[in-house]
Coordinates of C-alpha atoms in Angstrom, one line a residue:
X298 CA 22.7 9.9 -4.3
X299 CA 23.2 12.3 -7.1
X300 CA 25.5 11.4 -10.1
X301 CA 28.8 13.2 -9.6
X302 CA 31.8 12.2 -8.2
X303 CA 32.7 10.6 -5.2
X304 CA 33.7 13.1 -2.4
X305 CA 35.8 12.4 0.4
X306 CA 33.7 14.2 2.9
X307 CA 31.3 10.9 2.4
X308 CA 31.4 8.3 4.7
X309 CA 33.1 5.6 3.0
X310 CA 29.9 3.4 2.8
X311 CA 28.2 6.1 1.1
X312 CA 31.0 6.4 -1.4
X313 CA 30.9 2.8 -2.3
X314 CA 27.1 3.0 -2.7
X315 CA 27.7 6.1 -5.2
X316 CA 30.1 4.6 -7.2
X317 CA 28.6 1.0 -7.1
X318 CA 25.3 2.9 -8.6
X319 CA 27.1 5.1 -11.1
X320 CA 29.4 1.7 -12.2
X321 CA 26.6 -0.8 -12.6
X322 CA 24.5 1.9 -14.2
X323 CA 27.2 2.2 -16.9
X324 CA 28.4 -1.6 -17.6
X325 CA 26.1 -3.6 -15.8
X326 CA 25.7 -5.4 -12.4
X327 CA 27.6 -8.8 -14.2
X328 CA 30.0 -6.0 -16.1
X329 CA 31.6 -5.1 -12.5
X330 CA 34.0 -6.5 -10.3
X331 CA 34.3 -5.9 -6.3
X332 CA 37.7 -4.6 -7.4
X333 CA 36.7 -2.1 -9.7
X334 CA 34.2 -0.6 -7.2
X335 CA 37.2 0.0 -4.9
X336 CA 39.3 1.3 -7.1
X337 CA 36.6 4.0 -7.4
X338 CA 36.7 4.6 -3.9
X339 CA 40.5 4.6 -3.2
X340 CA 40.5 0.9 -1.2
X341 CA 41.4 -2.1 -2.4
X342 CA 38.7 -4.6 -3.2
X343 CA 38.8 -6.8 -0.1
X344 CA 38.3 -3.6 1.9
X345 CA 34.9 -3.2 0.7
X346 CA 34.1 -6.5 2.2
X347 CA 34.0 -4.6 5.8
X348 CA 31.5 -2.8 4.8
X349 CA 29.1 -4.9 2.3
X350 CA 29.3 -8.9 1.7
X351 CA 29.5 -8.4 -1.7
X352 CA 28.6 -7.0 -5.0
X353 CA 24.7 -9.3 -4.2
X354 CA 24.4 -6.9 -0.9
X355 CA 25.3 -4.0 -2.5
X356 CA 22.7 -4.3 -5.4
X357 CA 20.1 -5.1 -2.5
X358 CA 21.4 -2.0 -0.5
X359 CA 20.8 0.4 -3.7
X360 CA 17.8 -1.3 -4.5
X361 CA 15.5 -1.5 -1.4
X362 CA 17.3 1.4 -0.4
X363 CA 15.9 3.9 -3.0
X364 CA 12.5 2.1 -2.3
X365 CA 12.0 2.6 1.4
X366 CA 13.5 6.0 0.5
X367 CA 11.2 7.0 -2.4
X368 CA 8.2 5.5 0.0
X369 CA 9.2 7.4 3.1
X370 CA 9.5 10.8 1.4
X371 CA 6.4 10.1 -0.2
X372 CA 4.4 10.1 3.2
X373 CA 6.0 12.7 4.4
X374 CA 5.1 14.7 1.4
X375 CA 1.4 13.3 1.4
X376 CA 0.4 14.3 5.0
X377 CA 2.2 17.6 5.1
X378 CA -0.2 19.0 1.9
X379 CA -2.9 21.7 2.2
X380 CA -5.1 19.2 0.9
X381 CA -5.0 16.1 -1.8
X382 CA -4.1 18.9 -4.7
X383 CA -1.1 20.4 -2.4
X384 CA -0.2 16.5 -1.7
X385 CA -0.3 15.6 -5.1
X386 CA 2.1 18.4 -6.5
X387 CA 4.5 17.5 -3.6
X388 CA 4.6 14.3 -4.7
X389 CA 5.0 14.7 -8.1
X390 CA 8.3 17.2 -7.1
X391 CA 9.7 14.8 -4.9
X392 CA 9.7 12.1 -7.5
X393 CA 10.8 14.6 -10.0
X394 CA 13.5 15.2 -8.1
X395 CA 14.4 11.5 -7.5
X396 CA 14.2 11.2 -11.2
X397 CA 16.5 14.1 -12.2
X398 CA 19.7 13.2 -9.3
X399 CA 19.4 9.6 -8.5
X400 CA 19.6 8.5 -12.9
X401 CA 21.9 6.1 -11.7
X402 CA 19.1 4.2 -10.0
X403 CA 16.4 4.4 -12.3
X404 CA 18.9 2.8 -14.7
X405 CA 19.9 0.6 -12.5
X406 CA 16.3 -0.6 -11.3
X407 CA 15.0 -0.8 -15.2
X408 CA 17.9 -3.1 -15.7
X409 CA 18.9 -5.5 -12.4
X410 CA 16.2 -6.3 -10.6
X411 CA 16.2 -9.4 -12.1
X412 CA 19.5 -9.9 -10.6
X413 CA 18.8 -9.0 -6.8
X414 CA 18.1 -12.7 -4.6
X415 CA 14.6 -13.6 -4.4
X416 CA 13.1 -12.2 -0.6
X417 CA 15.3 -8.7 -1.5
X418 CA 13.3 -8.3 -4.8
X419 CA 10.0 -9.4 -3.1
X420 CA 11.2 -6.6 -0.5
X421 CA 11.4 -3.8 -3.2
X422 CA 8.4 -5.2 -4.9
X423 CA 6.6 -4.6 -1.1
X424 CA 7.5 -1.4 -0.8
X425 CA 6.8 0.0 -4.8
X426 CA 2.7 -1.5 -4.2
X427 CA 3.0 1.0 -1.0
X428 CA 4.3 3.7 -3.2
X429 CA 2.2 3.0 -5.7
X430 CA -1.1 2.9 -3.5
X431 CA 0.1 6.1 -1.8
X432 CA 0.1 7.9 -5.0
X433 CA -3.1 6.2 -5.9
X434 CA -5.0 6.8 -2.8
X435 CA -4.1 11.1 -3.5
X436 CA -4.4 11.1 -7.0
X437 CA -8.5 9.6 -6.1
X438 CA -8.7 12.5 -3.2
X439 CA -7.7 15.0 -5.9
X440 CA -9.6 14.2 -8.5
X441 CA -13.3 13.4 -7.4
X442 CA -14.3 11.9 -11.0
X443 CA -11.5 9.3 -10.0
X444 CA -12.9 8.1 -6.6
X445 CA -15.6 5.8 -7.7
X446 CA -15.1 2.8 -7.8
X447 CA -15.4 2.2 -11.3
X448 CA -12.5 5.1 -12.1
X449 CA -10.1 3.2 -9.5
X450 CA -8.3 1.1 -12.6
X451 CA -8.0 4.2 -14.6
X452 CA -6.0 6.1 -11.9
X453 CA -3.7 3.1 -11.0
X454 CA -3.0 3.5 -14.9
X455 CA -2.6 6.9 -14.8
X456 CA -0.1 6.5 -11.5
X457 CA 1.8 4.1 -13.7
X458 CA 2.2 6.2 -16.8
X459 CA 3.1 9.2 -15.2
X460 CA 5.6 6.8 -13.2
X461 CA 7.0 5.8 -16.6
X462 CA 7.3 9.6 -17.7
X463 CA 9.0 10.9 -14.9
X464 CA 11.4 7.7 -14.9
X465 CA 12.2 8.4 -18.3
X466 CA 14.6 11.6 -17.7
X467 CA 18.1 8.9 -17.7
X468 CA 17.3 8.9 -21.6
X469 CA 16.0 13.2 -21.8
X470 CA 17.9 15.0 -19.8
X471 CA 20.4 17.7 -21.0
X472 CA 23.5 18.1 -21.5
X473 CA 26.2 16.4 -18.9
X474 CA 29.5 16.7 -20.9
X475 CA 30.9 14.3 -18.1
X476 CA 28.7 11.2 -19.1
X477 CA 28.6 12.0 -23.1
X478 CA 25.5 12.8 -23.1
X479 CA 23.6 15.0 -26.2
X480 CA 22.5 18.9 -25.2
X481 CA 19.1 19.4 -24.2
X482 CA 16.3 20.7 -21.5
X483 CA 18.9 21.8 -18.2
X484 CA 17.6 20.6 -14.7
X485 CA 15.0 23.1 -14.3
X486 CA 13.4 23.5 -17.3
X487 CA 12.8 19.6 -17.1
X488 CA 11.7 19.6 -13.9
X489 CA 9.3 22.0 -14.7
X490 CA 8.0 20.4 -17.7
X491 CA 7.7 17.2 -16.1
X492 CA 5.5 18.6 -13.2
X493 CA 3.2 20.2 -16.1
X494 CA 3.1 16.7 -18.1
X495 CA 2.4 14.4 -15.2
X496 CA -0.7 17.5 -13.8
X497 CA -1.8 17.5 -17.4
X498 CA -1.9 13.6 -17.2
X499 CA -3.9 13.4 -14.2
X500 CA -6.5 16.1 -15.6
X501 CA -6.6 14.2 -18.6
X502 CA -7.5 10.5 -16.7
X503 CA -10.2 12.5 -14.3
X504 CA -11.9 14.3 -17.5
X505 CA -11.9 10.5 -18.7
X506 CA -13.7 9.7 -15.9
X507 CA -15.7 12.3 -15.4
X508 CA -19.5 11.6 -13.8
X509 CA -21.5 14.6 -15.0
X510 CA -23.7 14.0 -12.0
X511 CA -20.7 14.4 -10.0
X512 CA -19.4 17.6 -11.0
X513 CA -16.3 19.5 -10.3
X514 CA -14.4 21.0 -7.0
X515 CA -12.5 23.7 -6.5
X516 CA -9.7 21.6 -5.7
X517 CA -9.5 19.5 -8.9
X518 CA -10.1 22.2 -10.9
X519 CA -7.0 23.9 -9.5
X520 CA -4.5 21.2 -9.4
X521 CA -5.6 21.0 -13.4
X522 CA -4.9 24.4 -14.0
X523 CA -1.7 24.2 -12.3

């Protein structure tokens, strides 16, 4: 769900999800009315109600949404690498790419969770540890200095930074004259730097943890130089 416009070609439920995302994004989950969000689409207000029960399901459907999405990719991308250093940079594109055409959702996540019902946020809370442990679970496989037991916490923290990083493109990215927002790095030259940044944060946690008896592989070695 990329931030531009609406287009007609949607389905209509996908429309409303679109501009739900891009309207709470902007004022708030408590900032927007049912109304609002149908103007958006071209129906009135009570028309979205045959397609969500309200503003509470259509939080949940953005929210769990993105998460089963983000989790499904992520396997997907895992088993179809060359290896843990091919699975690893596939994950860290397809997050990238989350990151740089679904801003809406990253805002939206950072800011409403609090405001989804309690077994929906316990639902997106599920499927983030599976993210999470998916990337973890590569990130040891790549790195060899990371797979003993004692490196585990320092690659779950590693994981969880470069999360942070990659989240943090709603606030870096360039120029979208559209949405206000200050020139700076265009879509690919971010993307690229944030592949080198979160690669150059991995190396960084494996030389950390580093067991000289242990040594090096060919692999590590070249997803560090990457």
């Amino acid at each position: 769900m990329p931030n531009v416009p609406a287009a007609s070609s949607l389905p209509r439920r996908d429309q409303i999800r679109r501009e739900a995302a891009r309207l709470f994004a902007a004022r708030g989950f408590l900032g927007v009315g049912v109304d609002e969000i149908g103007k958006a689409v071209g129906i009135s207000g009570p028309g979205l109600y045959r397609h969500f029960a309200g503003k509470d399901a259509m939080l949940a459907d953005l929210l769990v949404g993105i998460s089963e999405r983000l989790l499904e990719e992520g396997r997907r991308r895992a088993a179809g690498g060359d290896g843990p250093a091919a699975a690893l940079d596939a994950l860290i594109g397809g997050h990238v790419e989350f990151a740089l055409d679904d801003r809406d959702l990253i805002t939206l996540h950072d800011r409403e969770l609090l405001n989804l019902k309690d077994e929906d946020r316990r639902t997106v809370r599920r499927l983030q540890r599976g993210y999470l442990e998916l990337w973890v679970d590569v990130v040891r496989q790549a790195y060899p200095s990371l797979a003993a037991p004692a490196a585990e916490p320092v690659a779950r923290a590693t994981v969880h930074a470069v999360f942070g990083l990659i989240n943090s493109t709603p606030h870096s990215l360039g120029s979208n004259p559209g949405h206000g927002e200050r020139s700076g790095l265009q879509r690919d030259g971010m993307a690229a730097l944030l592949r080198t940044l979160a690669l150059g944060a991995f190396a960084a946690a494996a030389g950390s943890a580093t067991d000289p008896a242990a040594g090096s592989t060919p692999e590590a070695e070249a997803i560090a130089g990457s």
